[in-house]
Coordinates of C-alpha atoms in Angstrom, one line a residue:
M297 CA 102.7 -71.6 47.4
I298 CA 102.9 -67.9 47.5
S299 CA 100.6 -64.9 47.1
F300 CA 101.3 -63.7 43.6
L301 CA 100.1 -61.6 40.7
R302 CA 98.1 -62.6 37.6
R303 CA 97.1 -60.7 34.5
T304 CA 93.5 -59.9 33.7
A305 CA 93.1 -59.7 29.9
I306 CA 91.8 -56.2 29.1
A307 CA 92.2 -54.8 25.7
G308 CA 93.4 -51.2 25.4
I309 CA 93.9 -50.8 29.2
A310 CA 95.0 -47.3 30.2
G311 CA 96.6 -48.2 33.5
I312 CA 97.3 -51.2 35.8
T313 CA 95.3 -51.6 39.0
L314 CA 96.4 -54.0 41.7
F315 CA 94.6 -56.2 44.2
T316 CA 95.7 -58.9 46.7
S317 CA 95.2 -62.1 44.8
S318 CA 94.3 -65.6 46.0
T319 CA 97.3 -67.9 46.6
I320 CA 98.4 -69.6 43.3
T321 CA 101.4 -71.6 42.2
T322 CA 104.0 -70.0 40.0
N323 CA 107.7 -70.2 39.1
A324 CA 110.3 -67.5 38.5
D325 CA 110.9 -68.1 34.8
I326 CA 107.3 -68.1 33.6
T327 CA 107.0 -66.5 30.1
L328 CA 104.0 -64.3 29.6
N329 CA 102.1 -62.9 26.6
E330 CA 103.6 -59.5 25.6
V331 CA 100.9 -56.9 26.1
D332 CA 101.8 -53.2 26.3
M333 CA 100.7 -51.7 29.5
A334 CA 100.5 -47.9 29.9
G335 CA 101.2 -47.6 33.6
I336 CA 100.5 -49.1 37.0
T337 CA 97.8 -47.6 39.2
L338 CA 96.7 -48.7 42.7
D339 CA 93.0 -48.1 43.3
L340 CA 92.3 -45.7 46.1
N341 CA 90.2 -48.0 48.3
L342 CA 91.1 -46.6 51.7
Y343 CA 89.1 -47.6 54.8
A344 CA 86.4 -45.0 55.7
A345 CA 88.3 -44.0 58.8
D346 CA 91.1 -42.6 56.6
A347 CA 88.9 -40.0 55.1
V348 CA 88.6 -38.2 58.4
A349 CA 91.9 -39.3 60.1
N350 CA 94.1 -36.7 58.4
T351 CA 93.2 -33.4 60.0
N352 CA 96.7 -32.1 60.7
A353 CA 97.7 -28.9 59.0
D354 CA 101.1 -29.9 57.9
D355 CA 102.3 -29.8 54.3
T356 CA 101.9 -33.5 53.5
D357 CA 98.9 -35.7 53.1
V358 CA 99.6 -38.6 55.5
E359 CA 97.6 -41.6 54.5
K360 CA 97.6 -45.2 55.9
K361 CA 98.9 -46.8 52.7
D362 CA 99.1 -50.2 54.3
D363 CA 95.3 -50.1 54.6
F364 CA 94.4 -49.7 50.9
K365 CA 93.5 -52.7 48.9
L366 CA 95.5 -53.8 45.9
N367 CA 93.6 -54.7 42.7
L368 CA 95.9 -56.4 40.3
V369 CA 95.5 -57.0 36.6
Y370 CA 98.8 -58.4 35.5
D371 CA 101.0 -61.4 36.0
R372 CA 104.1 -60.4 37.9
L373 CA 104.9 -57.1 39.5
G374 CA 108.4 -55.6 39.6
V375 CA 109.3 -52.2 41.1
A376 CA 112.6 -50.4 40.4
K377 CA 114.6 -50.0 43.6
V378 CA 117.3 -47.6 42.5
D379 CA 118.6 -44.1 43.3
N380 CA 117.6 -42.5 40.0
Y381 CA 116.6 -44.9 37.2
L382 CA 117.2 -48.3 35.8
N383 CA 118.4 -48.7 32.2
I384 CA 116.2 -50.7 29.8
R385 CA 118.0 -52.4 27.0
S386 CA 117.0 -54.1 23.8
G387 CA 118.4 -57.4 24.9
P388 CA 119.9 -59.1 28.0
G389 CA 123.4 -57.5 28.2
E390 CA 125.3 -54.3 28.9
D391 CA 126.3 -54.1 25.2
K392 CA 122.7 -54.0 24.0
K393 CA 121.1 -50.7 22.9
L394 CA 119.7 -48.5 25.5
I395 CA 115.9 -48.1 24.7
G396 CA 114.4 -46.7 27.9
K397 CA 114.7 -45.8 31.5
L398 CA 112.7 -47.1 34.4
P399 CA 112.6 -44.4 37.1
K400 CA 113.0 -44.9 40.8
N401 CA 110.0 -46.7 42.3
A402 CA 108.5 -47.2 38.8
G403 CA 106.4 -50.4 38.2
C404 CA 106.7 -53.0 35.5
N405 CA 105.3 -56.3 34.4
I406 CA 107.9 -59.1 34.4
Y407 CA 107.8 -61.6 31.6
K408 CA 110.7 -63.7 32.7
I409 CA 114.0 -63.6 34.6
N410 CA 116.9 -65.4 32.9
D411 CA 119.5 -67.4 34.7
D412 CA 122.1 -64.7 33.9
G413 CA 120.2 -62.2 36.0
W414 CA 118.4 -60.2 33.3
A415 CA 114.7 -59.6 33.4
K416 CA 112.4 -59.0 30.4
I417 CA 109.8 -56.4 31.4
V418 CA 107.2 -54.1 30.0
S419 CA 106.4 -50.7 31.5
G420 CA 104.4 -48.0 29.7
K421 CA 105.2 -48.4 26.0
V422 CA 108.6 -49.9 26.6
T423 CA 109.4 -53.6 26.4
G424 CA 113.0 -54.6 27.1
W425 CA 115.6 -56.0 29.5
V426 CA 116.8 -54.8 32.9
K427 CA 119.1 -56.1 35.6
A428 CA 116.9 -58.2 37.9
E429 CA 119.0 -57.4 40.9
Y430 CA 117.5 -53.8 40.9
L431 CA 113.9 -55.0 40.9
V432 CA 111.8 -55.7 43.9
T433 CA 109.6 -58.7 42.9
D434 CA 106.8 -61.0 43.8
E435 CA 105.3 -60.6 47.4
E436 CA 108.0 -58.1 48.4
A437 CA 107.0 -55.9 45.4
E438 CA 103.4 -56.0 46.5
V439 CA 104.4 -54.7 49.9
Y440 CA 106.9 -52.2 48.5
A441 CA 104.4 -50.8 46.1
K442 CA 102.2 -49.7 48.9
K443 CA 105.0 -47.7 50.4
V444 CA 106.2 -45.9 47.3
A445 CA 102.9 -45.4 45.3
T446 CA 102.0 -41.8 44.6
K447 CA 98.6 -40.3 45.0
V448 CA 97.5 -38.6 41.8
A449 CA 94.4 -36.8 40.5
T450 CA 93.6 -37.7 36.9
V451 CA 91.6 -35.0 35.0
N452 CA 88.2 -36.3 33.9
T453 CA 86.9 -33.2 32.2
T454 CA 87.9 -31.5 29.0
T455 CA 89.9 -28.7 30.6
L456 CA 90.4 -28.5 34.4
K457 CA 90.6 -25.0 36.0
V458 CA 93.2 -25.2 38.7
R459 CA 92.7 -22.3 41.2
F460 CA 94.7 -20.4 43.7
L461 CA 92.4 -21.3 46.5
P462 CA 89.7 -24.1 47.1
T463 CA 86.7 -22.2 45.8
M464 CA 85.2 -21.4 42.4
D465 CA 85.5 -17.7 43.4
A466 CA 89.3 -17.9 43.4
K467 CA 91.3 -16.8 40.4
V468 CA 92.4 -19.5 37.9
Y469 CA 95.9 -20.6 38.5
D470 CA 96.3 -22.8 35.4
L471 CA 94.5 -24.9 32.8
V472 CA 95.1 -28.6 32.6
P473 CA 93.8 -30.9 29.8
A474 CA 91.9 -34.1 30.1
D475 CA 93.7 -37.3 31.3
E476 CA 96.7 -35.4 32.7
Q477 CA 97.8 -36.5 36.2
L478 CA 98.6 -34.2 39.0
D479 CA 100.3 -35.1 42.3
V480 CA 98.0 -34.8 45.2
A481 CA 99.7 -32.8 48.0
K482 CA 96.7 -33.0 50.4
E483 CA 93.4 -34.7 49.6
Y484 CA 91.5 -33.9 52.9
L485 CA 91.7 -30.2 53.5
N486 CA 91.0 -28.4 56.8
E487 CA 90.8 -24.7 57.8
D488 CA 94.3 -24.6 59.4
Y489 CA 95.9 -26.0 56.2
V490 CA 94.1 -23.4 54.0
N491 CA 94.9 -20.5 56.4
Q492 CA 98.6 -21.5 56.5
F493 CA 98.6 -21.7 52.7
I494 CA 97.1 -18.2 52.4
E495 CA 99.6 -16.8 54.9
K496 CA 102.6 -18.5 53.1
H497 CA 101.5 -17.1 49.8
A498 CA 100.7 -13.6 50.8
D499 CA 101.9 -11.2 48.1
D500 CA 101.5 -7.4 48.1
E501 CA 101.4 -7.4 44.2
F502 CA 98.9 -10.2 43.9
D503 CA 96.2 -11.1 46.5
I504 CA 95.1 -14.7 46.1
T505 CA 92.1 -14.0 48.3
E506 CA 90.7 -11.2 46.1
G507 CA 87.0 -11.8 45.5
V508 CA 86.8 -14.8 47.7
D509 CA 84.1 -15.3 50.4
K510 CA 86.3 -16.9 53.0
D511 CA 83.5 -18.3 55.2
A512 CA 81.8 -19.9 52.1
M513 CA 85.2 -21.3 51.0
M514 CA 85.9 -22.9 54.4
A515 CA 82.4 -24.4 54.4
G516 CA 83.1 -26.2 51.1
I517 CA 86.7 -27.3 51.4
G518 CA 85.7 -30.9 51.7
D519 CA 85.0 -30.8 47.9
W520 CA 88.6 -29.7 47.1
A521 CA 92.1 -31.0 47.1
C522 CA 95.5 -29.4 47.1
I523 CA 97.7 -30.6 44.2
K524 CA 101.2 -30.0 42.9
I525 CA 102.1 -28.7 39.4
D526 CA 105.9 -29.1 39.1
D527 CA 107.1 -27.6 42.4
E528 CA 104.1 -25.4 42.9
K529 CA 100.8 -25.9 44.8
A530 CA 97.2 -25.0 43.9
F531 CA 93.7 -26.4 44.3
I532 CA 91.3 -28.5 42.3
A533 CA 87.6 -29.4 42.7
K534 CA 87.4 -33.2 43.3
E535 CA 84.4 -33.6 41.0
F536 CA 86.6 -33.1 38.0
V537 CA 89.3 -35.6 38.8
D538 CA 89.7 -39.3 39.7
I539 CA 92.0 -39.8 42.7
S540 CA 94.1 -43.0 42.9
F541 CA 97.5 -44.3 43.8
K542 CA 100.0 -45.1 41.0
L543 CA 103.5 -46.2 40.3
E544 CA 105.7 -44.4 37.8
R545 CA 106.2 -46.0 34.4
A546 CA 109.1 -46.3 31.9
V547 CA 110.2 -43.6 29.5
A548 CA 111.2 -44.6 26.0
L549 CA 114.4 -43.2 24.5
E550 CA 113.4 -43.4 20.9
E551 CA 115.3 -41.4 18.3
L552 CA 114.1 -37.8 17.7
N553 CA 110.8 -37.9 15.7
T554 CA 110.9 -35.2 13.1
D555 CA 107.4 -35.9 11.8
G556 CA 105.7 -32.5 11.4
S557 CA 109.1 -30.8 12.1
S558 CA 110.7 -30.8 8.7
G559 CA 114.1 -29.3 8.6
V560 CA 115.2 -30.1 12.1
S561 CA 118.9 -29.3 12.3
S562 CA 121.5 -31.8 13.5
S563 CA 122.4 -29.3 16.4
R564 CA 118.8 -29.4 17.6
A565 CA 118.6 -33.1 17.4
S566 CA 121.9 -33.4 19.3
M567 CA 120.6 -31.0 22.0
V568 CA 117.6 -33.3 22.5
E569 CA 119.6 -36.5 22.7
Y570 CA 122.0 -34.8 25.1
A571 CA 119.2 -33.7 27.4
K572 CA 117.6 -37.1 27.4
Q573 CA 120.8 -38.6 28.9
F574 CA 119.8 -37.0 32.2
L575 CA 116.3 -38.5 32.5
G576 CA 115.6 -39.5 36.1
N577 CA 118.3 -37.4 37.6
A578 CA 117.4 -35.4 40.7
Y579 CA 115.5 -32.2 41.0
V580 CA 117.1 -29.8 43.5
W581 CA 115.7 -26.4 44.0
G582 CA 118.4 -23.9 43.3
G583 CA 120.6 -26.6 41.7
T584 CA 122.4 -26.4 38.4
S585 CA 124.1 -29.9 38.2
L586 CA 122.7 -32.2 35.5
T587 CA 124.1 -35.2 37.4
N588 CA 123.8 -34.2 41.1
G589 CA 120.6 -32.1 41.0
T590 CA 119.1 -29.2 39.2
D591 CA 115.9 -27.1 39.1
C592 CA 114.0 -26.3 35.9
S593 CA 115.9 -23.3 34.8
G594 CA 119.3 -24.7 35.9
F595 CA 118.5 -27.7 33.6
T596 CA 117.8 -25.6 30.5
M597 CA 120.7 -23.3 31.3
R598 CA 123.2 -26.2 31.4
I599 CA 121.8 -27.8 28.3
Y600 CA 122.1 -24.6 26.3
E601 CA 125.6 -24.0 27.8
H602 CA 126.8 -27.3 26.5
F603 CA 126.0 -26.2 23.0
G604 CA 127.6 -22.8 23.3
Y605 CA 124.7 -20.6 24.4
S606 CA 124.8 -18.4 27.5
I607 CA 121.3 -17.8 28.8
P608 CA 120.0 -16.3 32.1
R609 CA 119.7 -18.4 35.3
T610 CA 116.0 -18.1 36.2
S611 CA 112.9 -19.2 34.2
S612 CA 111.4 -15.7 34.2
A613 CA 114.7 -14.2 33.0
Q614 CA 115.0 -16.8 30.3
S615 CA 111.5 -16.0 29.2
S616 CA 112.4 -12.4 28.7
Y617 CA 115.7 -13.4 26.9
F618 CA 113.9 -15.7 24.3
T619 CA 111.9 -14.4 21.3
G620 CA 108.3 -15.5 21.5
I621 CA 106.9 -17.9 18.8
N622 CA 103.7 -19.7 18.2
S623 CA 103.5 -23.1 19.9
S624 CA 102.6 -24.7 16.6
D625 CA 106.0 -23.5 15.2
A626 CA 108.0 -25.0 18.1
Q627 CA 111.1 -26.9 17.1
P628 CA 113.2 -29.3 19.2
G629 CA 115.4 -27.2 21.5
D630 CA 112.9 -24.3 21.9
L631 CA 111.7 -23.5 25.4
F632 CA 108.2 -23.7 26.9
F633 CA 107.5 -21.3 29.8
Y634 CA 104.8 -22.0 32.3
G635 CA 103.4 -20.1 35.3
S636 CA 100.3 -18.3 36.6
N637 CA 98.8 -14.8 36.6
G638 CA 101.2 -13.9 33.8
R639 CA 104.3 -14.8 35.9
V640 CA 106.7 -17.4 34.6
S641 CA 107.8 -19.9 37.2
H642 CA 108.7 -23.0 35.2
V643 CA 110.6 -23.8 32.0
A644 CA 110.9 -27.0 29.9
M645 CA 112.7 -27.8 26.6
Y646 CA 110.7 -29.0 23.6
I647 CA 112.0 -32.4 22.2
G648 CA 109.5 -32.9 19.3
G649 CA 106.4 -35.1 19.0
G650 CA 104.4 -32.8 21.3
Q651 CA 106.7 -33.4 24.3
V652 CA 109.0 -31.5 26.6
I653 CA 111.8 -32.5 29.0
H654 CA 112.2 -30.7 32.3
A655 CA 113.3 -30.9 35.9
S656 CA 109.9 -31.1 37.5
T657 CA 109.7 -32.1 41.2
E658 CA 111.8 -33.8 43.9
R659 CA 109.7 -36.9 43.4
T660 CA 110.1 -37.3 39.6
G661 CA 113.3 -35.5 38.9
I662 CA 114.1 -34.8 35.2
K663 CA 111.2 -36.2 33.2
I664 CA 109.4 -36.1 29.8
S665 CA 105.8 -34.6 29.7
N666 CA 103.2 -33.6 27.2
A667 CA 104.1 -30.0 26.2
F668 CA 100.6 -29.0 27.1
Y669 CA 100.4 -30.8 30.5
R670 CA 99.6 -27.2 31.6
T671 CA 99.0 -24.1 29.6
P672 CA 102.3 -22.4 28.5
I673 CA 102.5 -18.7 29.0
K674 CA 105.2 -18.4 26.2
V675 CA 107.2 -20.5 23.8
G676 CA 110.6 -19.0 23.1
R677 CA 113.5 -19.4 20.7
I678 CA 117.1 -18.2 20.3
I679 CA 118.4 -20.9 18.0
N680 CA 118.4 -19.7 14.4
N681 CA 118.8 -23.0 12.6

């Protein structure tokens, strides 16, 4: 008898929540109904003491993850314990087609584990096979999930205004659409943290405190959280988000979808397929290695370099180098530029189907996102075919 996981039948579920179940009997090769699951989310049910325990002014939000309760709605949890990602194949074998990648610390539902060491899993929209030796499973997975789950804020309003400081008086940093998830850098703010943030981001050309009543801001900081967009930090009002813990999910490696993108050249398609090879690889600020670590502009520079294009090193310089186009005209291989206050600070490559690939953060590495996960400042092109 072991503490295990069982599935709750919920149609159209948007995520997976976990709880500590009663003790039930199971076996390792049980086969489950195949239901697509969009992700794994751990409910944020921290003890009340945690809400006030974190008063330090450091850069991280230290929570007692071992104290939150796990609500589970699936049969058998697996968590990828790898350095970068775990390959998902169409069948049990190295010779089978690669159909997806399960990132480091991502969660999955395990259908069965064969005697030959291959596990059939589903994560996000990907159903396939992985080497079971790289999965943490059963009770160990439940414990491991608590350690590696990420706190996220899911936007519950049509468009969320992210601000430079934790007050409605602060200038808008970016606009984020409904249902997007932002990493929470610090949920429980205090004056020392905010003051250190202001000091760190002091800029003679742009004053983030302009028009802000500092006393009023400090009085209301309990209603705000600090979040991360890519490798940048800003603030959101908690009333417009739902905060929870979650595990990453698998990324599909489907062929380039040219629907709505008639006339996509073979060179553009090849560029996308080449870029997708590096999904899950590390983000390193200042890095330019697609295999050992790169930042956002290092990633796009190396992709373009592989196909014979020499482009500038930084995202802002790349933005100036590329000719602006309407986002509705974007073709695979074009670049999306993001930032705040008119300044470009992040770049991603469009891959079709409304998605971009980019080196985002140290936690996620190279990933695929909705092209409008934040509001692009510019969409650029230098490819003529």
